[in-house]
PDB file of C-alpha atoms and ligand atoms in Angstrom:
ATOM      1  CA  MET L   1       0.000   0.000   0.000  1.00 80.00           C
ATOM      2  CA  PRO L   2       1.403   3.438  -0.904  1.00 91.00           C
ATOM      3  CA  VAL L   3       1.773   5.887   1.985  1.00 97.00           C
ATOM      4  CA  PRO L   4      -1.263   8.247   1.976  1.00 98.00           C
ATOM      5  CA  ARG L   5      -0.259  11.687   0.706  1.00 98.00           C
ATOM      6  CA  TYR L   6      -1.397  15.055   1.990  1.00 99.00           C
ATOM      7  CA  ALA L   7      -0.074  18.580   1.511  1.00 98.00           C
ATOM      8  CA  VAL L   8      -0.519  22.238   2.339  1.00 98.00           C
ATOM      9  CA  PHE L   9      -0.600  24.813  -0.468  1.00 98.00           C
ATOM     10  CA  GLY L  10       0.344  28.427   0.120  1.00 97.00           C
ATOM     11  CA  ASN L  11       2.668  31.271  -0.835  1.00 97.00           C
ATOM     12  CA  PRO L  12       4.795  31.719   1.187  1.00 96.00           C
ATOM     13  CA  ILE L  13       4.717  28.248   2.718  1.00 97.00           C
ATOM     14  CA  ALA L  14       8.187  27.520   4.121  1.00 97.00           C
ATOM     15  CA  HIS L  15       7.114  28.714   7.595  1.00 94.00           C
ATOM     16  CA  SER L  16       4.054  26.434   7.792  1.00 96.00           C
ATOM     17  CA  ARG L  17       3.732  24.305  10.941  1.00 97.00           C
ATOM     18  CA  SER L  18       1.094  22.109   9.296  1.00 98.00           C
ATOM     19  CA  PRO L  19       3.447  19.220   8.364  1.00 98.00           C
ATOM     20  CA  ALA L  20       4.662  18.889  11.962  1.00 98.00           C
ATOM     21  CA  ILE L  21       1.122  19.141  13.329  1.00 98.00           C
ATOM     22  CA  HIS L  22      -0.254  16.488  10.971  1.00 98.00           C
ATOM     23  CA  GLN L  23       2.675  14.145  11.593  1.00 98.00           C
ATOM     24  CA  MET L  24       1.896  14.306  15.330  1.00 98.00           C
ATOM     25  CA  PHE L  25      -1.744  13.485  14.558  1.00 99.00           C
ATOM     26  CA  ALA L  26      -0.628  10.532  12.411  1.00 98.00           C
ATOM     27  CA  ALA L  27       1.588   9.243  15.234  1.00 98.00           C
ATOM     28  CA  GLN L  28      -1.458   9.325  17.536  1.00 98.00           C
ATOM     29  CA  GLU L  29      -3.407   7.338  14.965  1.00 98.00           C
ATOM     30  CA  GLY L  30      -0.529   4.893  14.528  1.00 98.00           C
ATOM     31  CA  ALA L  31      -0.528   5.677  10.799  1.00 98.00           C
ATOM     32  CA  ALA L  32       2.256   6.578   8.385  1.00 98.00           C
ATOM     33  CA  ILE L  33       1.413   9.566   6.171  1.00 98.00           C
ATOM     34  CA  GLU L  34       3.303  11.922   3.887  1.00 98.00           C
ATOM     35  CA  TYR L  35       2.508  15.603   4.373  1.00 98.00           C
ATOM     36  CA  GLU L  36       4.408  18.122   2.268  1.00 98.00           C
ATOM     37  CA  ARG L  37       4.494  21.887   1.774  1.00 98.00           C
ATOM     38  CA  ILE L  38       3.702  22.976  -1.777  1.00 98.00           C
ATOM     39  CA  LEU L  39       4.590  26.489  -2.900  1.00 98.00           C
ATOM     40  CA  ALA L  40       2.094  27.456  -5.607  1.00 98.00           C
ATOM     41  CA  GLU L  41       2.749  30.437  -7.848  1.00 97.00           C
ATOM     42  CA  PRO L  42       0.189  33.266  -7.727  1.00 95.00           C
ATOM     43  CA  GLY L  43      -2.564  32.549 -10.253  1.00 96.00           C
ATOM     44  CA  ARG L  44      -1.494  28.902 -10.638  1.00 98.00           C
ATOM     45  CA  PHE L  45      -3.198  27.251  -7.683  1.00 98.00           C
ATOM     46  CA  ALA L  46      -5.565  25.164  -9.824  1.00 98.00           C
ATOM     47  CA  GLU L  47      -2.708  23.722 -11.875  1.00 98.00           C
ATOM     48  CA  SER L  48      -0.691  22.905  -8.801  1.00 98.00           C
ATOM     49  CA  ALA L  49      -3.596  21.302  -6.919  1.00 98.00           C
ATOM     50  CA  ALA L  50      -4.712  19.311  -9.979  1.00 98.00           C
ATOM     51  CA  ALA L  51      -1.189  17.886 -10.362  1.00 98.00           C
ATOM     52  CA  PHE L  52      -1.047  16.885  -6.689  1.00 98.00           C
ATOM     53  CA  PHE L  53      -4.382  15.064  -6.750  1.00 98.00           C
ATOM     54  CA  ALA L  54      -3.654  13.443 -10.151  1.00 98.00           C
ATOM     55  CA  ALA L  55      -0.445  12.053  -8.656  1.00 97.00           C
ATOM     56  CA  GLY L  56      -2.398  10.321  -5.875  1.00 97.00           C
ATOM     57  CA  GLY L  57      -2.814  13.033  -3.226  1.00 98.00           C
ATOM     58  CA  LEU L  58      -5.741  12.300  -0.907  1.00 98.00           C
ATOM     59  CA  GLY L  59      -6.252  15.620   0.807  1.00 98.00           C
ATOM     60  CA  ALA L  60      -4.833  19.098   1.196  1.00 99.00           C
ATOM     61  CA  ASN L  61      -4.869  22.151   3.354  1.00 98.00           C
ATOM     62  CA  VAL L  62      -4.910  25.527   1.676  1.00 98.00           C
ATOM     63  CA  THR L  63      -3.614  28.732   3.164  1.00 97.00           C
ATOM     64  CA  VAL L  64      -2.984  32.352   2.173  1.00 94.00           C
ATOM     65  CA  PRO L  65      -3.497  33.481  -0.589  1.00 96.00           C
ATOM     66  CA  PHE L  66      -5.302  30.518  -2.181  1.00 97.00           C
ATOM     67  CA  LYS L  67      -8.388  29.876  -0.023  1.00 97.00           C
ATOM     68  CA  THR L  68     -10.718  31.630  -2.464  1.00 96.00           C
ATOM     69  CA  ASP L  69      -9.100  29.888  -5.442  1.00 98.00           C
ATOM     70  CA  ALA L  70      -9.557  26.527  -3.716  1.00 98.00           C
ATOM     71  CA  CYS L  71     -13.237  27.263  -3.247  1.00 97.00           C
ATOM     72  CA  ALA L  72     -13.662  28.122  -6.929  1.00 97.00           C
ATOM     73  CA  TRP L  73     -11.637  25.122  -8.135  1.00 98.00           C
ATOM     74  CA  ALA L  74     -13.257  22.315  -6.109  1.00 98.00           C
ATOM     75  CA  ASP L  75     -16.041  20.158  -7.567  1.00 98.00           C
ATOM     76  CA  SER L  76     -18.300  20.571  -4.531  1.00 98.00           C
ATOM     77  CA  LEU L  77     -18.464  22.779  -1.438  1.00 98.00           C
ATOM     78  CA  SER L  78     -19.656  22.335   2.130  1.00 97.00           C
ATOM     79  CA  ALA L  79     -22.167  24.899   3.377  1.00 95.00           C
ATOM     80  CA  ARG L  80     -19.403  26.378   5.532  1.00 94.00           C
ATOM     81  CA  ALA L  81     -17.010  26.802   2.613  1.00 97.00           C
ATOM     82  CA  ARG L  82     -19.786  28.319   0.487  1.00 97.00           C
ATOM     83  CA  ALA L  83     -20.700  30.815   3.215  1.00 95.00           C
ATOM     84  CA  ALA L  84     -17.048  31.711   3.776  1.00 95.00           C
ATOM     85  CA  GLY L  85     -16.305  31.935   0.038  1.00 95.00           C
ATOM     86  CA  ALA L  86     -13.069  30.213   0.992  1.00 95.00           C
ATOM     87  CA  ALA L  87     -11.774  26.706   1.616  1.00 98.00           C
ATOM     88  CA  ASN L  88      -8.872  25.563   3.762  1.00 98.00           C
ATOM     89  CA  THR L  89      -9.437  21.812   3.302  1.00 98.00           C
ATOM     90  CA  LEU L  90      -9.704  19.730   0.128  1.00 99.00           C
ATOM     91  CA  ILE L  91     -10.775  16.106   0.220  1.00 98.00           C
ATOM     92  CA  LYS L  92     -10.487  13.640  -2.639  1.00 98.00           C
ATOM     93  CA  GLN L  93     -13.638  11.554  -2.698  1.00 98.00           C
ATOM     94  CA  PRO L  94     -13.860   7.891  -3.749  1.00 96.00           C
ATOM     95  CA  ASN L  95     -15.280   8.963  -7.149  1.00 97.00           C
ATOM     96  CA  GLY L  96     -12.212  11.177  -7.714  1.00 97.00           C
ATOM     97  CA  GLN L  97     -14.050  14.473  -7.235  1.00 98.00           C
ATOM     98  CA  ILE L  98     -12.578  17.117  -4.957  1.00 98.00           C
ATOM     99  CA  HIS L  99     -14.756  18.364  -2.105  1.00 98.00           C
ATOM    100  CA  ALA L 100     -13.884  21.637  -0.354  1.00 98.00           C
ATOM    101  CA  ASP L 101     -14.574  22.473   3.267  1.00 98.00           C
ATOM    102  CA  ASN L 102     -13.601  25.244   5.657  1.00 98.00           C
ATOM    103  CA  THR L 103     -12.552  24.225   9.169  1.00 98.00           C
ATOM    104  CA  ASP L 104     -11.241  27.639  10.304  1.00 97.00           C
ATOM    105  CA  GLY L 105     -14.410  28.645  12.131  1.00 97.00           C
ATOM    106  CA  LEU L 106     -14.762  25.250  13.792  1.00 97.00           C
ATOM    107  CA  GLY L 107     -11.127  25.549  14.843  1.00 97.00           C
ATOM    108  CA  LEU L 108     -11.776  28.930  16.438  1.00 98.00           C
ATOM    109  CA  VAL L 109     -14.887  27.731  18.255  1.00 97.00           C
ATOM    110  CA  ALA L 110     -13.195  24.513  19.408  1.00 96.00           C
ATOM    111  CA  ASP L 111     -10.202  26.443  20.722  1.00 96.00           C
ATOM    112  CA  ILE L 112     -12.317  28.933  22.636  1.00 95.00           C
ATOM    113  CA  ARG L 113     -14.393  26.091  24.098  1.00 91.00           C
ATOM    114  CA  ARG L 114     -11.779  23.455  24.877  1.00 75.00           C
ATOM    115  CA  HIS L 115      -8.724  25.446  25.809  1.00 66.00           C
ATOM    116  CA  PHE L 116     -10.433  28.322  27.577  1.00 72.00           C
ATOM    117  CA  GLN L 117     -13.653  26.710  28.829  1.00 82.00           C
ATOM    118  CA  VAL L 118     -15.630  29.680  27.613  1.00 80.00           C
ATOM    119  CA  ALA L 119     -19.126  28.951  26.379  1.00 86.00           C
ATOM    120  CA  LEU L 120     -20.262  30.959  23.391  1.00 94.00           C
ATOM    121  CA  ALA L 121     -24.013  30.427  23.743  1.00 94.00           C
ATOM    122  CA  GLY L 122     -25.680  33.520  25.152  1.00 95.00           C
ATOM    123  CA  LYS L 123     -22.503  35.620  24.882  1.00 96.00           C
ATOM    124  CA  ARG L 124     -22.132  39.051  23.315  1.00 97.00           C
ATOM    125  CA  ILE L 125     -19.450  38.561  20.691  1.00 98.00           C
ATOM    126  CA  LEU L 126     -17.509  41.287  18.913  1.00 98.00           C
ATOM    127  CA  LEU L 127     -15.773  40.288  15.684  1.00 98.00           C
ATOM    128  CA  ILE L 128     -13.225  42.857  14.515  1.00 98.00           C
ATOM    129  CA  GLY L 129     -12.378  42.835  10.809  1.00 98.00           C
ATOM    130  CA  ALA L 130     -14.353  42.116   7.666  1.00 97.00           C
ATOM    131  CA  GLY L 131     -11.832  40.432   5.358  1.00 94.00           C
ATOM    132  CA  GLY L 132     -11.478  36.768   4.453  1.00 91.00           C
ATOM    133  CA  ALA L 133     -10.375  35.711   7.941  1.00 94.00           C
ATOM    134  CA  ALA L 134     -13.474  37.253   9.535  1.00 97.00           C
ATOM    135  CA  ARG L 135     -15.840  35.950   6.874  1.00 95.00           C
ATOM    136  CA  GLY L 136     -14.582  32.400   7.390  1.00 94.00           C
ATOM    137  CA  VAL L 137     -15.612  32.234  11.046  1.00 97.00           C
ATOM    138  CA  ILE L 138     -18.999  34.000  11.071  1.00 97.00           C
ATOM    139  CA  LEU L 139     -21.248  31.021  10.340  1.00 96.00           C
ATOM    140  CA  PRO L 140     -19.680  28.697  12.958  1.00 96.00           C
ATOM    141  CA  LEU L 141     -19.853  31.538  15.523  1.00 97.00           C
ATOM    142  CA  LEU L 142     -23.558  32.118  14.789  1.00 97.00           C
ATOM    143  CA  GLU L 143     -24.190  28.373  15.070  1.00 95.00           C
ATOM    144  CA  CYS L 144     -23.055  28.621  18.723  1.00 95.00           C
ATOM    145  CA  ARG L 145     -26.150  30.764  19.387  1.00 96.00           C
ATOM    146  CA  PRO L 146     -24.489  33.833  20.907  1.00 97.00           C
ATOM    147  CA  ALA L 147     -26.738  36.537  22.382  1.00 97.00           C
ATOM    148  CA  SER L 148     -25.362  38.792  19.654  1.00 98.00           C
ATOM    149  CA  LEU L 149     -22.619  38.933  17.049  1.00 98.00           C
ATOM    150  CA  THR L 150     -21.419  42.417  16.181  1.00 98.00           C
ATOM    151  CA  ILE L 151     -19.008  42.932  13.296  1.00 98.00           C
ATOM    152  CA  ALA L 152     -16.855  46.070  13.408  1.00 98.00           C
ATOM    153  CA  ASN L 153     -14.372  47.062  10.749  1.00 98.00           C
ATOM    154  CA  ARG L 154     -12.123  50.040  10.025  1.00 98.00           C
ATOM    155  CA  THR L 155     -13.966  50.383   6.698  1.00 98.00           C
ATOM    156  CA  ALA L 156     -17.480  50.309   8.106  1.00 98.00           C
ATOM    157  CA  ALA L 157     -19.264  49.546   4.828  1.00 98.00           C
ATOM    158  CA  LYS L 158     -17.566  46.134   4.640  1.00 98.00           C
ATOM    159  CA  ALA L 159     -18.784  45.238   8.117  1.00 98.00           C
ATOM    160  CA  ARG L 160     -22.334  46.262   7.188  1.00 98.00           C
ATOM    161  CA  GLU L 161     -22.203  44.146   4.040  1.00 98.00           C
ATOM    162  CA  LEU L 162     -21.029  41.049   5.948  1.00 97.00           C
ATOM    163  CA  ALA L 163     -23.564  41.623   8.722  1.00 98.00           C
ATOM    164  CA  GLU L 164     -26.376  41.793   6.165  1.00 98.00           C
ATOM    165  CA  THR L 165     -25.197  38.644   4.400  1.00 96.00           C
ATOM    166  CA  PHE L 166     -25.097  36.605   7.600  1.00 97.00           C
ATOM    167  CA  GLY L 167     -27.842  38.213   9.694  1.00 97.00           C
ATOM    168  CA  ALA L 168     -25.433  39.685  12.262  1.00 98.00           C
ATOM    169  CA  SER L 169     -25.093  43.306  13.490  1.00 98.00           C
ATOM    170  CA  ALA L 170     -22.544  45.871  12.404  1.00 98.00           C
ATOM    171  CA  ALA L 171     -21.098  48.829  14.284  1.00 98.00           C
ATOM    172  CA  GLU L 172     -18.455  51.464  13.601  1.00 98.00           C
ATOM    173  CA  PHE L 173     -15.342  51.383  15.811  1.00 98.00           C
ATOM    174  CA  ALA L 174     -16.305  54.729  17.381  1.00 98.00           C
ATOM    175  CA  GLU L 175     -19.858  53.553  18.201  1.00 97.00           C
ATOM    176  CA  LEU L 176     -18.926  50.388  20.095  1.00 98.00           C
ATOM    177  CA  PRO L 177     -20.497  50.478  23.566  1.00 98.00           C
ATOM    178  CA  ALA L 178     -18.491  50.564  26.794  1.00 98.00           C
ATOM    179  CA  ALA L 179     -18.374  47.154  28.496  1.00 97.00           C
ATOM    180  CA  GLY L 180     -20.377  45.889  25.551  1.00 97.00           C
ATOM    181  CA  PHE L 181     -18.907  42.444  24.876  1.00 98.00           C
ATOM    182  CA  ASP L 182     -18.089  39.169  26.638  1.00 97.00           C
ATOM    183  CA  ILE L 183     -15.819  37.879  23.880  1.00 97.00           C
ATOM    184  CA  ALA L 184     -13.830  40.015  21.414  1.00 98.00           C
ATOM    185  CA  ILE L 185     -12.183  38.338  18.423  1.00 98.00           C
ATOM    186  CA  ASN L 186      -9.582  40.129  16.334  1.00 98.00           C
ATOM    187  CA  ALA L 187      -9.611  38.959  12.709  1.00 98.00           C
ATOM    188  CA  THR L 188      -7.726  41.911  11.208  1.00 97.00           C
ATOM    189  CA  SER L 189      -4.621  41.285   9.148  1.00 94.00           C
ATOM    190  CA  GLY L 190      -2.927  44.321  10.733  1.00 91.00           C
ATOM    191  CA  SER L 191      -2.407  42.175  13.797  1.00 88.00           C
ATOM    192  CA  LEU L 192       0.265  40.226  11.924  1.00 86.00           C
ATOM    193  CA  SER L 193       2.395  43.386  11.933  1.00 91.00           C
ATOM    194  CA  GLY L 194       1.540  44.543  15.451  1.00 92.00           C
ATOM    195  CA  GLN L 195      -1.200  47.043  14.531  1.00 97.00           C
ATOM    196  CA  VAL L 196      -4.119  47.248  16.944  1.00 97.00           C
ATOM    197  CA  PRO L 197      -7.566  48.290  15.647  1.00 98.00           C
ATOM    198  CA  ALA L 198      -8.518  51.792  16.824  1.00 98.00           C
ATOM    199  CA  ILE L 199     -11.128  50.714  19.381  1.00 98.00           C
ATOM    200  CA  ALA L 200     -11.588  52.475  22.728  1.00 98.00           C
ATOM    201  CA  ALA L 201     -10.264  50.662  25.813  1.00 98.00           C
ATOM    202  CA  LYS L 202     -13.660  50.992  27.578  1.00 98.00           C
ATOM    203  CA  VAL L 203     -15.160  48.508  25.105  1.00 98.00           C
ATOM    204  CA  PHE L 204     -13.152  45.682  26.758  1.00 98.00           C
ATOM    205  CA  THR L 205     -13.963  46.252  30.418  1.00 97.00           C
ATOM    206  CA  GLN L 206     -16.359  43.291  30.720  1.00 97.00           C
ATOM    207  CA  CYS L 207     -14.566  41.103  28.238  1.00 97.00           C
ATOM    208  CA  GLU L 208     -13.988  37.535  29.495  1.00 95.00           C
ATOM    209  CA  LEU L 209     -11.764  36.646  26.593  1.00 96.00           C
ATOM    210  CA  ALA L 210      -9.961  38.743  23.988  1.00 97.00           C
ATOM    211  CA  TYR L 211      -8.962  36.377  21.196  1.00 97.00           C
ATOM    212  CA  ASP L 212      -6.475  37.274  18.474  1.00 97.00           C
ATOM    213  CA  MET L 213      -6.521  35.017  15.416  1.00 97.00           C
ATOM    214  CA  ALA L 214      -2.876  35.996  14.836  1.00 96.00           C
ATOM    215  CA  TYR L 215      -0.087  34.342  16.818  1.00 93.00           C
ATOM    216  CA  GLY L 216       3.615  34.652  17.441  1.00 88.00           C
ATOM    217  CA  ARG L 217       6.258  33.967  20.055  1.00 86.00           C
ATOM    218  CA  GLU L 218       5.037  36.733  22.336  1.00 92.00           C
ATOM    219  CA  PRO L 219       1.494  37.816  23.245  1.00 96.00           C
ATOM    220  CA  THR L 220       0.245  39.939  20.344  1.00 97.00           C
ATOM    221  CA  ALA L 221      -0.224  43.712  20.537  1.00 97.00           C
ATOM    222  CA  PHE L 222      -4.013  43.202  20.516  1.00 98.00           C
ATOM    223  CA  MET L 223      -3.807  40.784  23.456  1.00 97.00           C
ATOM    224  CA  ARG L 224      -1.728  43.259  25.469  1.00 97.00           C
ATOM    225  CA  PHE L 225      -4.044  46.135  24.576  1.00 98.00           C
ATOM    226  CA  ALA L 226      -7.200  44.221  25.554  1.00 98.00           C
ATOM    227  CA  GLN L 227      -5.741  42.998  28.849  1.00 97.00           C
ATOM    228  CA  ASN L 228      -4.569  46.494  29.762  1.00 98.00           C
ATOM    229  CA  ALA L 229      -8.091  47.668  28.939  1.00 98.00           C
ATOM    230  CA  GLY L 230      -9.599  45.197  31.443  1.00 97.00           C
ATOM    231  CA  ALA L 231     -10.163  41.961  29.529  1.00 98.00           C
ATOM    232  CA  GLN L 232      -9.951  39.028  31.956  1.00 96.00           C
ATOM    233  CA  ARG L 233      -8.028  36.772  29.608  1.00 95.00           C
ATOM    234  CA  SER L 234      -6.501  36.878  26.195  1.00 96.00           C
ATOM    235  CA  ALA L 235      -5.466  34.238  23.715  1.00 95.00           C
ATOM    236  CA  ASP L 236      -3.608  34.045  20.448  1.00 96.00           C
ATOM    237  CA  GLY L 237      -4.621  31.965  17.439  1.00 97.00           C
ATOM    238  CA  LEU L 238      -2.151  29.098  17.815  1.00 96.00           C
ATOM    239  CA  GLY L 239      -4.845  26.875  19.298  1.00 96.00           C
ATOM    240  CA  MET L 240      -7.119  27.713  16.372  1.00 97.00           C
ATOM    241  CA  LEU L 241      -4.352  26.606  14.012  1.00 97.00           C
ATOM    242  CA  VAL L 242      -4.131  23.217  15.731  1.00 97.00           C
ATOM    243  CA  GLU L 243      -7.901  22.780  16.005  1.00 97.00           C
ATOM    244  CA  GLN L 244      -8.576  23.598  12.338  1.00 98.00           C
ATOM    245  CA  ALA L 245      -5.863  21.093  11.414  1.00 98.00           C
ATOM    246  CA  ALA L 246      -7.448  18.436  13.641  1.00 98.00           C
ATOM    247  CA  GLU L 247     -10.790  18.988  11.954  1.00 98.00           C
ATOM    248  CA  SER L 248      -9.167  18.614   8.514  1.00 98.00           C
ATOM    249  CA  TYR L 249      -7.446  15.426   9.650  1.00 99.00           C
ATOM    250  CA  ARG L 250     -10.764  14.042  10.867  1.00 98.00           C
ATOM    251  CA  LEU L 251     -12.398  14.843   7.516  1.00 98.00           C
ATOM    252  CA  TRP L 252      -9.617  13.030   5.638  1.00 98.00           C
ATOM    253  CA  ARG L 253      -9.089  10.038   7.867  1.00 98.00           C
ATOM    254  CA  GLY L 254     -12.070   9.694  10.227  1.00 98.00           C
ATOM    255  CA  PHE L 255      -9.717   9.933  13.219  1.00 98.00           C
ATOM    256  CA  SER L 256     -10.122  12.717  15.816  1.00 98.00           C
ATOM    257  CA  PRO L 257      -6.673  13.736  17.105  1.00 98.00           C
ATOM    258  CA  ASN L 258      -5.967  14.846  20.651  1.00 97.00           C
ATOM    259  CA  THR L 259      -4.963  18.467  20.143  1.00 97.00           C
ATOM    260  CA  ALA L 260      -3.602  19.288  23.626  1.00 95.00           C
ATOM    261  CA  PRO L 261      -0.150  17.632  23.272  1.00 97.00           C
ATOM    262  CA  VAL L 262       0.286  19.090  19.794  1.00 98.00           C
ATOM    263  CA  LEU L 263      -0.448  22.616  20.997  1.00 97.00           C
ATOM    264  CA  ALA L 264       1.899  22.090  23.951  1.00 96.00           C
ATOM    265  CA  ALA L 265       4.679  20.932  21.611  1.00 98.00           C
ATOM    266  CA  LEU L 266       4.180  24.000  19.397  1.00 97.00           C
ATOM    267  CA  ARG L 267       4.230  26.352  22.380  1.00 95.00           C
ATOM    268  CA  ALA L 268       7.398  24.708  23.668  1.00 95.00           C
ATOM    269  CA  GLY L 269       9.017  25.117  20.242  1.00 94.00           C
ATOM    270  CA  GLU L 270       9.480  21.345  19.995  1.00 95.00           C
ATOM    271  CA  ILE L 271       7.863  21.129  16.575  1.00 93.00           C
TER     272      ILE L 271
HETATM  273  P1  ATR S 301      -7.685  38.505   5.558  1.00 84.34           P
HETATM  274  O1  ATR S 301      -7.944  37.530   4.454  1.00 84.34           O
HETATM  275  O2  ATR S 301      -6.479  38.198   6.400  1.00 84.34           O
HETATM  276  O3  ATR S 301      -8.895  38.763   6.385  1.00 84.34           O
HETATM  277  P2  ATR S 301      -8.153  40.917   4.053  1.00 84.34           P
HETATM  278  O4  ATR S 301      -9.284  40.265   3.339  1.00 84.34           O
HETATM  279  O5  ATR S 301      -7.180  41.756   3.298  1.00 84.34           O
HETATM  280  O6  ATR S 301      -7.246  39.860   4.817  1.00 84.34           O
HETATM  281  O7  ATR S 301      -8.792  41.789   5.232  1.00 84.34           O
HETATM  282  C1  ATR S 301      -8.002  42.477   6.149  1.00 84.34           C
HETATM  283  C2  ATR S 301      -8.866  42.972   7.299  1.00 84.34           C
HETATM  284  O8  ATR S 301      -8.026  43.509   8.321  1.00 84.34           O
HETATM  285  C3  ATR S 301      -9.832  44.070   6.914  1.00 84.34           C
HETATM  286  O9  ATR S 301     -10.972  43.967   7.728  1.00 84.34           O
HETATM  287  C4  ATR S 301      -9.015  45.326   7.245  1.00 84.34           C
HETATM  288  O10 ATR S 301      -9.788  46.468   7.462  1.00 84.34           O
HETATM  289  P3  ATR S 301     -10.243  47.376   6.183  1.00 84.34           P
HETATM  290  O11 ATR S 301     -11.388  46.624   5.550  1.00 84.34           O
HETATM  291  O12 ATR S 301     -10.642  48.667   6.748  1.00 84.34           O
HETATM  292  O13 ATR S 301      -9.028  47.453   5.278  1.00 84.34           O
HETATM  293  C5  ATR S 301      -8.399  44.871   8.530  1.00 84.34           C
HETATM  294  N1  ATR S 301      -7.203  45.644   8.925  1.00 84.34           N
HETATM  295  C6  ATR S 301      -5.953  45.533   8.415  1.00 84.34           C
HETATM  296  N2  ATR S 301      -5.102  46.367   9.053  1.00 84.34           N
HETATM  297  C7  ATR S 301      -5.839  47.014  10.003  1.00 84.34           C
HETATM  298  C8  ATR S 301      -5.547  47.992  11.003  1.00 84.34           C
HETATM  299  N3  ATR S 301      -4.312  48.491  11.160  1.00 84.34           N
HETATM  300  N4  ATR S 301      -6.558  48.415  11.800  1.00 84.34           N
HETATM  301  C9  ATR S 301      -7.808  47.928  11.651  1.00 84.34           C
HETATM  302  N5  ATR S 301      -8.142  47.009  10.731  1.00 84.34           N
HETATM  303  C10 ATR S 301      -7.178  46.552   9.912  1.00 84.34           C
END
């Protein structure tokens, strides 16, 4: 039997932790898998993915900047991928067709629930940002039945558009109420370069958890800002990375990995 082949497509991709994460999952399953990084050229995702699956690939993760391309290229889409307009997981089906899913939102919800023991049902959630990263998590957040989901974005019109599409609320940064949210999630790309959205500190005073989808070695600028503003706890997106990977692995192989030791190994710099 050939070793089952998986891959992650992105550009850049050299930094990706996905191979190490998936190899730890495979060790838990007692399975041997191949999992490679594939650097696709801009505009050539479809070609690159088609070649991988034609050569026997069974499944793939997709990261920046190809999630929208993956959605357009796949033969079928899950409801989550359709709503997000983006796919991070491709699955080769027994009939050879490629099915696309999006596990980012599930990863976020699973991380908030499992690692932080914070329930989302009944909570007032603030989602900051209205780009692809935000769009990808809205449906899974709404499925948790929060008391409210408010989308706020520097360019307010984009937040209004997303809110209308999904049946959520939108608010301008300057209008956000003091002590208005239990959970605040930062989905802005500025976070990757240490920029904090221009939101007043008073907004965070009753915040149980300030969650930044970005991650790095140190707490992010958003995490520090929210904690200084009164948020009880803050978290970066490393747990989301592991949880979305676990959900992809489950879709490919029907095995649910234990994410805790994988996250611990990443935090310790062991993988
Ligand atoms: P991604 O796919 O990572 O979400 P994107 O689609 O380019 O990337 O969207 C980037 C998001 O981060 C947008 O919501 C953007 O706000 P604008 O719509 O106003 O551009 C937000 N963003 C980026 N830098 C930001 C900053 N310094 N402050 C606030 N929001 C920022």
